[in-house]
Short mmCIF file of C-alpha atoms in Angstrom, two decimals:
data_model
loop_
_atom_site.label_atom_id
_atom_site.label_comp_id
_atom_site.label_asym_id
_atom_site.label_seq_id
_atom_site.Cartn_x
_atom_site.Cartn_y
_atom_site.Cartn_z
CA MET S 1 20.76 33.35 -6.71
CA ILE S 2 17.07 32.49 -6.96
CA ASN S 3 14.70 34.73 -5.05
CA VAL S 4 12.23 32.41 -3.31
CA SER S 5 9.62 35.14 -2.90
CA ASP S 6 9.69 35.88 -6.64
CA VAL S 7 9.23 32.21 -7.45
CA LYS S 8 6.23 31.99 -5.11
CA ALA S 9 4.75 35.16 -6.55
CA LYS S 10 5.07 33.84 -10.11
CA ALA S 11 3.54 30.51 -9.10
CA ALA S 12 0.61 32.30 -7.43
CA LEU S 13 0.12 34.49 -10.50
CA GLN S 14 0.18 31.45 -12.80
CA GLN S 15 -2.41 29.70 -10.61
CA GLU S 16 -4.68 32.75 -10.71
CA GLU S 17 -4.39 32.85 -14.51
CA GLU S 18 -5.23 29.14 -14.76
CA ARG S 19 -8.19 29.61 -12.44
CA ALA S 20 -9.46 32.52 -14.50
CA ALA S 21 -9.45 30.26 -17.55
CA HIS S 22 -12.01 27.99 -15.84
CA ARG S 23 -15.64 28.89 -15.33
CA PRO S 24 -16.38 30.54 -11.96
CA PHE S 25 -17.39 28.42 -8.97
CA GLY S 26 -21.14 27.95 -9.03
CA TRP S 27 -24.14 25.62 -8.95
CA LYS S 28 -22.58 23.05 -11.26
CA ASP S 29 -19.78 22.46 -8.76
CA LYS S 30 -22.24 22.15 -5.88
CA ILE S 31 -24.49 19.70 -7.73
CA ALA S 32 -21.46 17.74 -8.94
CA TYR S 33 -20.04 17.38 -5.44
CA MET S 34 -23.47 16.46 -4.07
CA CYS S 35 -23.76 13.71 -6.70
CA GLY S 36 -20.41 12.26 -5.62
CA ASP S 37 -21.66 11.36 -2.15
CA PHE S 38 -25.07 10.49 -3.59
CA GLY S 39 -23.35 7.84 -5.73
CA ASN S 40 -21.09 6.64 -2.91
CA ASP S 41 -23.88 6.19 -0.40
CA PHE S 42 -26.16 4.09 -2.59
CA PHE S 43 -24.00 1.07 -1.79
CA PHE S 44 -22.50 2.31 1.48
CA ILE S 45 -25.93 2.65 3.11
CA LEU S 46 -27.26 -0.47 1.36
CA ALA S 47 -24.33 -2.49 2.74
CA SER S 48 -24.55 -0.89 6.20
CA SER S 49 -28.28 -1.47 6.47
CA PHE S 50 -29.01 -4.74 4.65
CA LEU S 51 -25.81 -6.71 4.13
CA MET S 52 -25.69 -8.33 7.56
CA VAL S 53 -29.32 -9.48 7.25
CA PHE S 54 -28.62 -10.66 3.70
CA TYR S 55 -25.63 -12.71 4.85
CA THR S 56 -27.43 -14.26 7.84
CA ASN S 57 -30.98 -14.74 6.51
CA VAL S 58 -30.35 -15.36 2.80
CA LEU S 59 -26.88 -16.89 2.59
CA GLY S 60 -27.10 -18.68 5.95
CA ILE S 61 -23.87 -17.27 7.40
CA PRO S 62 -23.64 -17.12 11.23
CA GLY S 63 -23.73 -13.62 12.69
CA ALA S 64 -20.43 -14.13 14.55
CA LEU S 65 -18.66 -14.92 11.28
CA VAL S 66 -20.19 -11.86 9.61
CA GLY S 67 -18.90 -9.76 12.50
CA THR S 68 -15.45 -11.28 12.01
CA LEU S 69 -15.60 -10.34 8.32
CA PHE S 70 -16.42 -6.73 9.20
CA LEU S 71 -13.56 -6.62 11.73
CA VAL S 72 -11.04 -8.05 9.26
CA SER S 73 -12.19 -5.61 6.61
CA ARG S 74 -11.72 -2.62 8.93
CA CYS S 75 -8.16 -3.82 9.68
CA VAL S 76 -7.46 -4.01 5.93
CA ASP S 77 -8.96 -0.52 5.55
CA ALA S 78 -6.33 0.85 7.91
CA PHE S 79 -3.69 0.06 5.29
CA THR S 80 -5.62 0.61 2.05
CA ASP S 81 -6.92 4.03 3.12
CA ILE S 82 -3.42 5.30 3.90
CA GLY S 83 -2.02 3.62 0.79
CA MET S 84 -4.64 5.20 -1.47
CA GLY S 85 -4.03 8.58 0.08
CA ARG S 86 -0.31 8.35 -0.69
CA ILE S 87 -0.98 7.12 -4.24
CA VAL S 88 -3.29 10.05 -4.95
CA ASP S 89 -0.91 12.52 -3.33
CA LYS S 90 1.99 11.25 -5.46
CA SER S 91 0.04 11.12 -8.72
CA LYS S 92 0.84 13.77 -11.30
CA PRO S 93 -2.11 16.01 -12.23
CA ASN S 94 -3.35 15.85 -15.82
CA ALA S 95 -5.78 18.02 -17.78
CA ALA S 96 -8.68 16.79 -15.61
CA GLY S 97 -6.84 17.48 -12.36
CA ARG S 98 -5.47 15.17 -9.68
CA TYR S 99 -8.67 13.81 -8.09
CA ARG S 100 -11.35 13.80 -10.81
CA PRO S 101 -9.59 11.12 -12.94
CA TRP S 102 -10.00 8.64 -10.07
CA ILE S 103 -13.78 9.14 -10.15
CA LYS S 104 -13.76 8.08 -13.80
CA ARG S 105 -11.33 5.18 -13.25
CA MET S 106 -13.06 3.63 -10.24
CA MET S 107 -16.79 4.18 -10.83
CA LEU S 108 -17.28 0.97 -12.84
CA PRO S 109 -15.22 -1.26 -10.50
CA VAL S 110 -16.94 0.05 -7.35
CA VAL S 111 -20.51 -0.51 -8.61
CA ALA S 112 -19.59 -3.93 -10.05
CA ALA S 113 -18.07 -4.99 -6.73
CA GLY S 114 -21.14 -3.61 -4.92
CA VAL S 115 -23.52 -5.72 -7.00
CA MET S 116 -21.38 -8.83 -6.48
CA MET S 117 -21.93 -8.65 -2.71
CA PHE S 118 -25.68 -9.21 -3.14
CA VAL S 119 -25.77 -12.21 -5.49
CA PRO S 120 -28.47 -14.48 -3.95
CA TRP S 121 -27.57 -17.65 -5.87
CA VAL S 122 -24.46 -18.02 -3.71
CA ALA S 123 -26.82 -19.49 -1.09
CA HIS S 124 -26.98 -22.72 -3.14
CA LEU S 125 -23.19 -23.23 -3.08
CA PRO S 126 -21.22 -25.23 -0.47
CA TYR S 127 -20.73 -23.53 2.89
CA THR S 128 -16.96 -23.11 2.54
CA PHE S 129 -17.36 -21.46 -0.87
CA ARG S 130 -19.93 -19.07 0.58
CA ILE S 131 -17.49 -18.02 3.30
CA VAL S 132 -14.71 -17.41 0.78
CA TYR S 133 -17.12 -15.53 -1.49
CA ILE S 134 -18.35 -13.06 1.12
CA PHE S 135 -14.80 -12.35 2.36
CA VAL S 136 -13.46 -11.74 -1.15
CA THR S 137 -16.36 -9.64 -2.45
CA TYR S 138 -16.84 -7.53 0.68
CA ILE S 139 -13.14 -6.69 1.08
CA LEU S 140 -12.86 -6.06 -2.66
CA TRP S 141 -15.72 -3.57 -2.52
CA GLY S 142 -15.05 -1.85 0.80
CA SER S 143 -11.28 -1.93 1.22
CA PHE S 144 -10.19 -1.48 -2.38
CA CYS S 145 -12.85 -0.19 -4.80
CA TYR S 146 -14.76 2.08 -2.39
CA THR S 147 -11.49 3.38 -0.93
CA GLY S 148 -10.21 3.97 -4.46
CA ILE S 149 -13.06 6.36 -5.24
CA ASN S 150 -13.92 7.83 -1.82
CA ILE S 151 -10.42 9.04 -0.85
CA PRO S 152 -9.95 11.14 -4.02
CA TYR S 153 -13.56 12.36 -3.86
CA GLY S 154 -13.19 13.50 -0.26
CA SER S 155 -10.01 15.40 -1.12
CA MET S 156 -11.46 17.01 -4.22
CA ALA S 157 -13.20 19.89 -2.40
CA SER S 158 -9.84 21.52 -1.65
CA ALA S 159 -9.03 21.47 -5.37
CA ILE S 160 -12.40 22.84 -6.52
CA THR S 161 -11.98 26.06 -4.54
CA ASP S 162 -9.69 27.59 -1.91
CA LYS S 163 -12.33 29.91 -0.45
CA PRO S 164 -13.59 28.77 3.00
CA GLY S 165 -17.19 29.83 2.33
CA GLU S 166 -17.34 27.91 -0.93
CA ARG S 167 -15.78 24.84 0.69
CA ALA S 168 -18.38 25.01 3.45
CA MET S 169 -21.05 25.10 0.74
CA LEU S 170 -19.55 21.98 -0.86
CA SER S 171 -19.63 20.25 2.52
CA THR S 172 -23.31 21.15 2.93
CA PHE S 173 -24.19 19.82 -0.52
CA ARG S 174 -22.23 16.66 0.23
CA SER S 175 -24.42 16.13 3.30
CA ILE S 176 -27.53 16.70 1.17
CA GLY S 177 -26.29 14.07 -1.30
CA ALA S 178 -25.82 11.57 1.53
CA SER S 179 -29.30 12.40 2.86
CA LEU S 180 -30.92 11.86 -0.53
CA ALA S 181 -29.20 8.48 -0.81
CA GLY S 182 -30.44 7.68 2.69
CA LEU S 183 -33.96 8.57 1.57
CA PHE S 184 -33.76 6.13 -1.37
CA VAL S 185 -32.10 3.31 0.55
CA GLY S 186 -33.50 3.73 4.04
CA SER S 187 -37.13 4.49 3.30
CA LEU S 188 -37.95 2.96 -0.10
CA THR S 189 -35.84 -0.21 -0.14
CA PRO S 190 -37.47 -1.93 2.89
CA LEU S 191 -40.90 -1.62 1.29
CA PHE S 192 -39.70 -3.64 -1.72
CA VAL S 193 -37.22 -6.21 -0.39
CA TYR S 194 -39.33 -7.58 2.47
CA THR S 195 -42.38 -9.82 2.27
CA THR S 196 -44.63 -11.24 4.99
CA ASP S 197 -44.91 -15.02 5.43
CA ALA S 198 -47.93 -17.00 6.64
CA ALA S 199 -46.90 -16.56 10.28
CA GLY S 200 -46.73 -12.78 9.93
CA ASN S 201 -42.94 -12.62 9.98
CA GLN S 202 -40.99 -10.20 7.77
CA VAL S 203 -38.75 -12.08 5.32
CA LEU S 204 -35.91 -10.57 3.30
CA GLN S 205 -36.05 -11.68 -0.35
CA GLY S 206 -32.59 -12.21 -1.82
CA ASN S 207 -33.66 -11.81 -5.46
CA ARG S 208 -35.28 -8.47 -4.69
CA VAL S 209 -32.19 -7.21 -2.89
CA PHE S 210 -30.12 -8.14 -5.94
CA MET S 211 -32.54 -6.25 -8.20
CA VAL S 212 -32.25 -3.18 -5.96
CA ALA S 213 -28.44 -3.45 -6.06
CA CYS S 214 -28.51 -3.49 -9.88
CA ILE S 215 -30.79 -0.42 -9.98
CA PHE S 216 -28.54 1.40 -7.51
CA ALA S 217 -25.53 0.52 -9.65
CA VAL S 218 -27.05 2.35 -12.63
CA LEU S 219 -28.06 5.35 -10.49
CA ALA S 220 -24.60 5.48 -8.89
CA LEU S 221 -22.93 5.49 -12.33
CA ILE S 222 -25.14 8.42 -13.37
CA CYS S 223 -24.18 10.31 -10.19
CA TYR S 224 -20.45 9.62 -10.65
CA THR S 225 -20.64 10.77 -14.27
CA ILE S 226 -22.25 14.06 -13.22
CA CYS S 227 -19.64 14.49 -10.49
CA TYR S 228 -16.85 14.00 -13.01
CA LYS S 229 -18.34 16.06 -15.85
CA TRP S 230 -19.59 19.06 -13.89
CA SER S 231 -16.79 19.59 -11.37
CA VAL S 232 -13.66 21.64 -12.06
CA GLU S 233 -10.35 21.43 -10.20
CA ARG S 234 -9.16 25.03 -10.03
CA ILE S 235 -6.41 24.55 -7.42
CA ILE S 236 -3.70 22.35 -8.91
CA VAL S 237 -0.55 21.58 -6.90
CA ASP S 238 2.02 19.15 -8.29
CA ASN S 239 3.24 17.02 -5.37
CA SER S 240 4.75 14.27 -7.52
CA ASN S 241 8.33 15.50 -6.99
CA GLN S 242 8.01 16.45 -3.33
CA LYS S 243 9.61 14.35 -0.62
CA GLN S 244 7.09 12.13 1.14
CA LEU S 245 7.05 11.56 4.89
CA SER S 246 7.95 8.07 6.03
CA ALA S 247 5.41 5.88 7.82
CA LYS S 248 7.31 6.52 11.08
CA ASP S 249 7.09 10.29 10.60
CA LEU S 250 3.39 10.05 9.81
CA VAL S 251 2.68 8.08 13.00
CA LYS S 252 4.78 10.50 15.06
CA ALA S 253 2.93 13.48 13.59
CA LEU S 254 -0.39 11.79 14.37
CA VAL S 255 0.22 10.89 18.02
CA THR S 256 1.66 14.33 18.85
CA ASN S 257 -1.26 16.26 17.34
CA ARG S 258 -3.87 16.36 20.11
CA ALA S 259 -6.50 18.11 18.00
CA LEU S 260 -6.18 15.59 15.18
CA VAL S 261 -6.25 12.61 17.58
CA SER S 262 -9.40 13.94 19.26
CA MET S 263 -11.14 14.47 15.90
CA ILE S 264 -10.19 10.97 14.73
CA ALA S 265 -11.47 9.44 17.99
CA ALA S 266 -14.74 11.36 17.72
CA ALA S 267 -15.13 10.32 14.07
CA ILE S 268 -14.49 6.65 14.93
CA VAL S 269 -17.05 6.59 17.74
CA SER S 270 -19.60 8.51 15.67
CA LEU S 271 -19.17 6.16 12.70
CA LEU S 272 -19.41 3.09 14.95
CA ALA S 273 -22.67 4.42 16.39
CA MET S 274 -24.10 5.10 12.94
CA LEU S 275 -23.10 1.72 11.49
CA LEU S 276 -24.35 -0.14 14.57
CA ALA S 277 -27.70 1.64 14.40
CA GLN S 278 -28.08 0.97 10.67
CA SER S 279 -27.23 -2.73 11.07
CA MET S 280 -29.40 -3.32 14.14
CA ASN S 281 -32.39 -1.34 12.82
CA MET S 282 -33.13 -4.18 10.41
CA TYR S 283 -33.56 -6.63 13.28
CA LEU S 284 -35.32 -4.09 15.50
CA TYR S 285 -38.13 -3.38 13.06
CA MET S 286 -38.17 -6.83 11.45
CA ASP S 287 -38.09 -9.08 14.55
CA TYR S 288 -39.05 -6.86 17.50
CA PHE S 289 -41.67 -4.47 16.11
CA LYS S 290 -42.51 -6.65 13.07
CA ASN S 291 -43.27 -3.43 11.21
CA ILE S 292 -41.26 -2.69 8.05
CA GLY S 293 -43.44 0.36 7.32
CA ALA S 294 -42.20 1.99 10.53
CA MET S 295 -38.62 1.30 9.45
CA SER S 296 -39.31 3.10 6.18
CA VAL S 297 -40.72 6.10 8.05
CA ALA S 298 -37.71 6.14 10.38
CA GLY S 299 -35.42 6.26 7.33
CA MET S 300 -37.35 9.20 5.88
CA MET S 301 -37.19 11.03 9.21
CA MET S 302 -33.40 10.87 9.25
CA THR S 303 -33.29 12.50 5.82
CA ALA S 304 -35.95 15.05 6.77
CA CYS S 305 -33.97 16.10 9.85
CA THR S 306 -30.83 16.64 7.79
CA LEU S 307 -32.61 18.67 5.12
CA LEU S 308 -34.53 20.61 7.78
CA LEU S 309 -31.44 21.74 9.65
CA ALA S 310 -28.95 22.05 6.77
CA PRO S 311 -29.87 25.69 5.97
CA PHE S 312 -29.40 26.65 9.65
CA ALA S 313 -26.23 24.67 10.43
CA GLY S 314 -23.92 27.57 9.56
CA LYS S 315 -25.94 30.08 11.61
CA ILE S 316 -26.04 27.74 14.63
CA ALA S 317 -22.27 27.21 14.44
CA ASP S 318 -21.63 30.96 14.11
CA LYS S 319 -23.81 31.82 17.10
CA PHE S 320 -22.84 29.05 19.53
CA GLY S 321 -19.58 27.67 18.10
CA LYS S 322 -18.94 24.46 16.19
CA LYS S 323 -17.66 22.48 19.18
CA GLU S 324 -20.44 23.70 21.47
CA ALA S 325 -23.22 23.02 18.96
CA SER S 326 -21.83 19.54 18.18
CA ALA S 327 -21.39 18.63 21.84
CA PHE S 328 -24.91 19.74 22.78
CA GLY S 329 -26.44 17.87 19.83
CA LEU S 330 -24.59 14.66 20.66
CA LEU S 331 -25.42 14.79 24.38
CA PHE S 332 -29.09 15.53 23.67
CA SER S 333 -29.27 12.66 21.17
CA ALA S 334 -27.46 10.26 23.54
CA ALA S 335 -29.92 11.07 26.33
CA ILE S 336 -32.90 10.24 24.10
CA TYR S 337 -31.30 7.00 22.89
CA ALA S 338 -30.64 6.03 26.52
CA PHE S 339 -34.32 6.67 27.32
CA LEU S 340 -35.38 4.51 24.35
CA PHE S 341 -33.12 1.70 25.55
CA PHE S 342 -34.51 1.60 29.09
CA ALA S 343 -38.15 2.41 28.19
CA ARG S 344 -38.61 -0.84 26.20
CA ILE S 345 -41.27 0.75 24.01
CA GLN S 346 -43.58 -1.77 22.31
CA ASN S 347 -45.29 0.54 19.80
CA ALA S 348 -43.24 1.14 16.64
CA TRP S 349 -44.88 4.49 15.86
CA LEU S 350 -44.28 5.87 19.35
CA TYR S 351 -40.68 4.74 19.03
CA CYS S 352 -40.37 6.59 15.68
CA GLY S 353 -41.89 9.74 17.19
CA ILE S 354 -39.30 9.86 19.99
CA LEU S 355 -36.55 8.89 17.55
CA PHE S 356 -37.29 12.03 15.53
CA PHE S 357 -35.91 14.20 18.36
CA ALA S 358 -32.78 12.05 18.60
CA ASN S 359 -32.21 12.53 14.87
CA ILE S 360 -32.67 16.31 15.21
#
């Protein structure tokens, strides 16, 4: 008769021996994981911030149809995200691990699909072809290629280390990577892709956006390569032979887990707020304030706030609690955004000054 405890002990010992064969967790892992989100967010933030304006002002697509595209894509995401998660979970680990190989497999497709979204010459094609083109390229990038690299990347932290402190450090560096991408995209890009016409209006230049997308593609590939080369999966669990839950069981487990449902709901609302702000900021600074420089400063402020508070996030959470600190920050920010909405501020720089406290 097999002693289950002995089997578990041997498996744990084997895992410790395998981990000892790898280099210790250190700065390379932190930089590698930071570069993963750095690479992801080049196109994620570019699409969130500029794609709607590109579709409406360059390709001549009505805003309502662009909104329909985004809605359809999110519905497709609901299936591709779960599907990719199950594929990764069922995949058999190789010498590089379970998650790292997907970074290598998907980095070329995701940047190629990202560049295809911003091809300006599509504007000269018939209207029907333009509609088909934006639906195919956007869903290809967001629902398939981006999902194919982001799901494994997000899960990779648990395989790099099993120590809570080290995982928290990876999460912090991931936030720094996203902030650095936001600095590149949010503050520098507007200064290059917009020009001013004779009437003083800010005009988005399609050719310049395409050039930026090509540059970001190269930078993203460099980041993905660093993420793949410098990271090490030390915690390897072979799930390929384990029984998988059915879709019915997964849904049942979801709806009966109050904590998970509340976190998903909070994440959905938070993401909707972020994406709405990024999409509408283009029109706010371009059409209302007519000040692209202020938009660039606002983008830098968001990054500055993240980098400013990142070293203190752990201490704040330890002293006040994660839920309490998050709730206070969200309520404080919401109050300032509500003030900005009703105040109808006309000066872009005053608006940016008040916005700084909302970002904090």
